[in-house]
């Protein structure tokens, strides 16, 4: 249930990459700047110059579920 809720929240929180209607003449400069920001977001570059990446996997644990052991085993793997 928590995974379904998390998925719904992430789906709703996605930024809108395509405008819902054509831009007016006064909004062309704003759209150009927004496009530049979207390119930066896609590249993973933060405004302060640091690199950011979204996680590929989210591990959600429960009591006595072995989550700590899983995290410790993953931390030992050289590719993680």
XYZ file of N, CA and C in Angstrom, residues 8-46:
117
model
N 2.027 7.082 -6.560
C 1.044 8.113 -6.923
C 1.585 9.506 -6.632
N 2.255 9.675 -5.505
C 2.832 10.979 -5.151
C 3.915 11.365 -6.152
N 4.774 10.420 -6.509
C 5.838 10.718 -7.466
C 5.270 11.031 -8.847
N 4.199 10.374 -9.231
C 3.571 10.633 -10.519
C 2.993 12.042 -10.572
N 2.356 12.455 -9.494
C 1.744 13.782 -9.439
C 2.816 14.868 -9.340
N 3.937 14.576 -8.689
C 4.971 15.584 -8.440
C 5.897 15.805 -9.626
N 5.733 15.069 -10.720
C 6.611 15.245 -11.882
C 6.413 16.635 -12.479
N 7.519 17.266 -12.908
C 7.378 18.586 -13.527
C 6.726 18.467 -14.898
N 5.986 19.478 -15.276
C 5.319 19.493 -16.577
C 6.336 19.954 -17.612
N 6.741 19.067 -18.536
C 7.757 19.391 -19.525
C 7.160 20.001 -20.791
N 5.874 19.790 -21.029
C 5.222 20.312 -22.224
C 4.138 21.287 -21.777
N 4.155 22.514 -22.308
C 3.120 23.469 -21.908
C 1.736 22.998 -22.347
N 0.718 23.344 -21.573
C -0.637 22.909 -21.872
C -1.269 23.731 -22.987
N -0.737 24.905 -23.272
C -1.259 25.740 -24.363
C -0.095 26.501 -24.986
N -0.258 27.006 -26.207
C 0.831 27.755 -26.854
C 1.180 29.016 -26.067
N 2.438 29.382 -26.136
C 2.907 30.564 -25.414
C 2.494 31.840 -26.132
N 2.225 32.857 -25.348
C 1.933 34.174 -25.909
C 3.251 34.859 -26.257
N 3.177 35.962 -26.973
C 4.388 36.646 -27.414
C 5.264 37.086 -26.253
N 4.692 37.542 -25.152
C 5.463 38.007 -24.008
C 6.097 36.892 -23.208
N 5.700 35.669 -23.441
C 6.204 34.547 -22.651
C 7.354 33.812 -23.327
N 7.768 34.239 -24.515
C 8.825 33.532 -25.240
C 10.132 33.524 -24.439
N 10.509 34.649 -23.846
C 11.740 34.726 -23.062
C 11.659 33.822 -21.839
N 10.509 33.805 -21.189
C 10.316 32.945 -20.028
C 10.436 31.474 -20.416
N 9.856 31.090 -21.536
C 9.947 29.707 -21.996
C 11.382 29.335 -22.355
N 12.131 30.263 -22.919
C 13.532 29.985 -23.252
C 14.336 29.713 -21.977
N 14.099 30.534 -20.944
C 14.787 30.326 -19.671
C 14.357 29.019 -19.018
N 13.073 28.697 -19.105
C 12.575 27.446 -18.528
C 13.193 26.250 -19.237
N 13.363 26.349 -20.551
C 14.002 25.268 -21.300
C 15.436 25.051 -20.847
N 16.145 26.144 -20.571
C 17.514 26.037 -20.076
C 17.540 25.361 -18.713
N 16.604 25.709 -17.845
C 16.540 25.082 -16.528
C 16.199 23.597 -16.642
N 15.297 23.245 -17.546
C 14.942 21.844 -17.731
C 16.141 21.051 -18.236
N 16.962 21.650 -19.107
C 18.165 20.980 -19.574
C 19.117 20.725 -18.412
N 19.232 21.713 -17.507
C 20.085 21.542 -16.335
C 19.565 20.427 -15.435
N 18.243 20.345 -15.283
C 17.660 19.293 -14.446
C 17.933 17.935 -15.074
N 17.788 17.836 -16.393
C 18.052 16.564 -17.070
C 19.515 16.179 -16.949
N 20.420 17.162 -16.968
C 21.846 16.871 -16.862
C 22.245 16.512 -15.438
N 21.392 16.777 -14.450
C 21.706 16.459 -13.065
C 22.598 17.494 -12.404
N 22.646 18.712 -12.942
C 23.498 19.760 -12.388
C 22.648 20.680 -11.531
N 23.041 20.839 -10.300
C 22.333 21.731 -9.385
C 22.824 23.161 -9.601
